[in-house]
Short mmCIF file of C-alpha atoms in Angstrom, two decimals:
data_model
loop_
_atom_site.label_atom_id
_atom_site.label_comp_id
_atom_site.label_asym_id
_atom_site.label_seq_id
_atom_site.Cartn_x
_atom_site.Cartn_y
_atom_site.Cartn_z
CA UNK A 1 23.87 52.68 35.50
CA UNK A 2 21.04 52.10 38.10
CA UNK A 3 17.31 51.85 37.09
CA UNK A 4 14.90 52.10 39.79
CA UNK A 5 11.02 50.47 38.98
CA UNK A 6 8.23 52.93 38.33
CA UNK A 7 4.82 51.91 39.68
CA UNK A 8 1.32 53.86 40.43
CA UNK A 9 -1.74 52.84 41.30
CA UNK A 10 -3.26 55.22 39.07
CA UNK A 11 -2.23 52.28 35.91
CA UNK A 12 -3.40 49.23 36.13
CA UNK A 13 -1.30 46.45 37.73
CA UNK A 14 1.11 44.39 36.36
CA UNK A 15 -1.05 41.17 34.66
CA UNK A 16 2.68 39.36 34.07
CA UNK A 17 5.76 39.28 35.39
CA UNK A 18 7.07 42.47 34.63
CA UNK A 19 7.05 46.48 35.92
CA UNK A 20 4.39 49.04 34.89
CA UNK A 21 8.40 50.75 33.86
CA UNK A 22 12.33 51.05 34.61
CA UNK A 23 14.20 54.73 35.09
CA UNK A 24 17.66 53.92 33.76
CA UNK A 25 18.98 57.25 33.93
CA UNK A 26 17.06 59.78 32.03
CA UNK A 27 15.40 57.24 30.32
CA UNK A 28 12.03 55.71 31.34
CA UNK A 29 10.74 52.10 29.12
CA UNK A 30 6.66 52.28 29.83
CA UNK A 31 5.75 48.68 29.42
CA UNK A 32 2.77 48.05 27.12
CA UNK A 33 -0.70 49.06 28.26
CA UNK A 34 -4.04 47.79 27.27
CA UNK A 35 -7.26 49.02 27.75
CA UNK A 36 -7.76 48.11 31.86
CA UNK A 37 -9.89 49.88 33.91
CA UNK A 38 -6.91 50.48 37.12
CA UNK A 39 -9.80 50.37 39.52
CA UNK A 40 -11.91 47.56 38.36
CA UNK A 41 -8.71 45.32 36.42
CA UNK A 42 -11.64 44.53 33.50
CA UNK A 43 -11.20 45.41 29.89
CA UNK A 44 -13.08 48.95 28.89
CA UNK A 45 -14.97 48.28 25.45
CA UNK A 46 -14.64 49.44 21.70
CA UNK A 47 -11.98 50.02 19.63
CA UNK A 48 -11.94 54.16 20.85
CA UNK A 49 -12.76 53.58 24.52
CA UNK A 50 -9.76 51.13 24.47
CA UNK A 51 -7.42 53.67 23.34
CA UNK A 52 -8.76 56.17 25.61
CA UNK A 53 -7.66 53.83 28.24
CA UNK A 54 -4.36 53.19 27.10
CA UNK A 55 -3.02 56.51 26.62
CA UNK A 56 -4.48 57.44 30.23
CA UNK A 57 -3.07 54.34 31.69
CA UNK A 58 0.23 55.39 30.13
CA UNK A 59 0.03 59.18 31.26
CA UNK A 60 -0.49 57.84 34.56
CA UNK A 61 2.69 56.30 34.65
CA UNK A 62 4.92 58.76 32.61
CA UNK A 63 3.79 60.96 35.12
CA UNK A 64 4.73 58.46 38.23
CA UNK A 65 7.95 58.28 36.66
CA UNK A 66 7.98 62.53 36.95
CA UNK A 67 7.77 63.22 33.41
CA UNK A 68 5.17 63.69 30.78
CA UNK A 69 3.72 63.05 27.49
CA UNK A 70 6.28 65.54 26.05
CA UNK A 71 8.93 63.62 26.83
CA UNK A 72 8.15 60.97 24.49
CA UNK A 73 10.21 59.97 21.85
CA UNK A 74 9.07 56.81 20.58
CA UNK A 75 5.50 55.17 21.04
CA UNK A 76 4.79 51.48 19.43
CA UNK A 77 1.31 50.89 19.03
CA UNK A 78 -0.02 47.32 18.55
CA UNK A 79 -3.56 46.17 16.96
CA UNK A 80 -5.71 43.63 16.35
CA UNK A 81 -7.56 45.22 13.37
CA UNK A 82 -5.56 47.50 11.30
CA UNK A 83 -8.71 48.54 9.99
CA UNK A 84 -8.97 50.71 13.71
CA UNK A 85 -5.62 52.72 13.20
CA UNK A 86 -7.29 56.29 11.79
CA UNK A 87 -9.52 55.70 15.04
CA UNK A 88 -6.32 55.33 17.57
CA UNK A 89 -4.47 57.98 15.23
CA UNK A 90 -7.60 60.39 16.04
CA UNK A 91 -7.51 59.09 19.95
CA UNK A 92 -3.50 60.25 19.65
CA UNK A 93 -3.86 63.65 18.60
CA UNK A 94 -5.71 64.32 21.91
CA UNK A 95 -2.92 63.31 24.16
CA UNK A 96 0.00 64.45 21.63
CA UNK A 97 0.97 68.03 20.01
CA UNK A 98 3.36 68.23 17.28
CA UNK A 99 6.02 67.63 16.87
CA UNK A 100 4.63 64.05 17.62
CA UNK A 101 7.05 61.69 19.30
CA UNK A 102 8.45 58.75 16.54
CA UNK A 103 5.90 55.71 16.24
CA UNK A 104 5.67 52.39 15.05
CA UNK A 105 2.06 50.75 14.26
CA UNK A 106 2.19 46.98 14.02
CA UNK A 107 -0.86 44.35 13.11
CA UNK A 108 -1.02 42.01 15.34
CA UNK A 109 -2.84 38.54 15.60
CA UNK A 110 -4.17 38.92 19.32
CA UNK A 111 -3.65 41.00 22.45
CA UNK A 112 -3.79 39.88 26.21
CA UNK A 113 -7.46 39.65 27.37
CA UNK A 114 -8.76 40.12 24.22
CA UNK A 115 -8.07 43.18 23.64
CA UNK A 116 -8.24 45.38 20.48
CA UNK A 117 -5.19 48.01 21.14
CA UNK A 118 -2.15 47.98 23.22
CA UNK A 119 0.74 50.71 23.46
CA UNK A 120 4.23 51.36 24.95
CA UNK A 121 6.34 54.26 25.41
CA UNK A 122 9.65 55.51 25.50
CA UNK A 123 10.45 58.93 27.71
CA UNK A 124 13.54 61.01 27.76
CA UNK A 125 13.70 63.10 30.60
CA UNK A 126 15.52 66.24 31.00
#
């Protein structure tokens, strides 16, 4: 099966050694996404502004990859405080309608640049 690499400038850039995503057929693998500004590279702050940013950053790039935030299936979300999940759950429901895609939270000890939230997605595209 070929894969092809997704990229946009619309996301921010890759801060490791690894692709914004990879198509492998009609599958797309968003790699995760904190909350970067994609036109300044520096973190956005709080716990809500954060997610914000994620969830556009991703958009940006399911859409690069020509398909949408209804082609989700499976989101993993990653944070530093599980104390902040009903404030990223509340962030979700503006970017997803049900029937939401499958997700796994996990607590984590620290995220890359400090920051407080981080996601990833999986697409299915018809």
């Amino acid at each position: 099966m070929a894969r092809s690499i997704v990229s946009t400038p619309n996301a921010p850039a890759a801060i490791g050694p690894y692709s914004q995503a990879v198509k492998a057929g009609n599958q797309v693998f968003l790699s995760g996404q904190i909350g970067l500004d994609p036109a300044t590279m520096q973190l956005v702050e709080g716990v809500e502004a954060q997610a914000v940013r994620v969830f556009d950053n991703l958009k940006a790039v399911a859409e690069a990859a020509g398909g949408s935030f209804a082609d989700v299936v499976k989101i993993t979300i990653y944070l530093t405080d599980l104390g902040n999940f009903g404030t990223v759950n509340e962030v979700m429901t503006r970017y997803f309608a049900e029937p939401y895609p499958a997700r796994a939270t996990v607590g984590v000890r620290e995220l890359p640049r400090g920051a407080l939230v981080e996601a990833d997605l999986v697409l299915v595209l018809d």
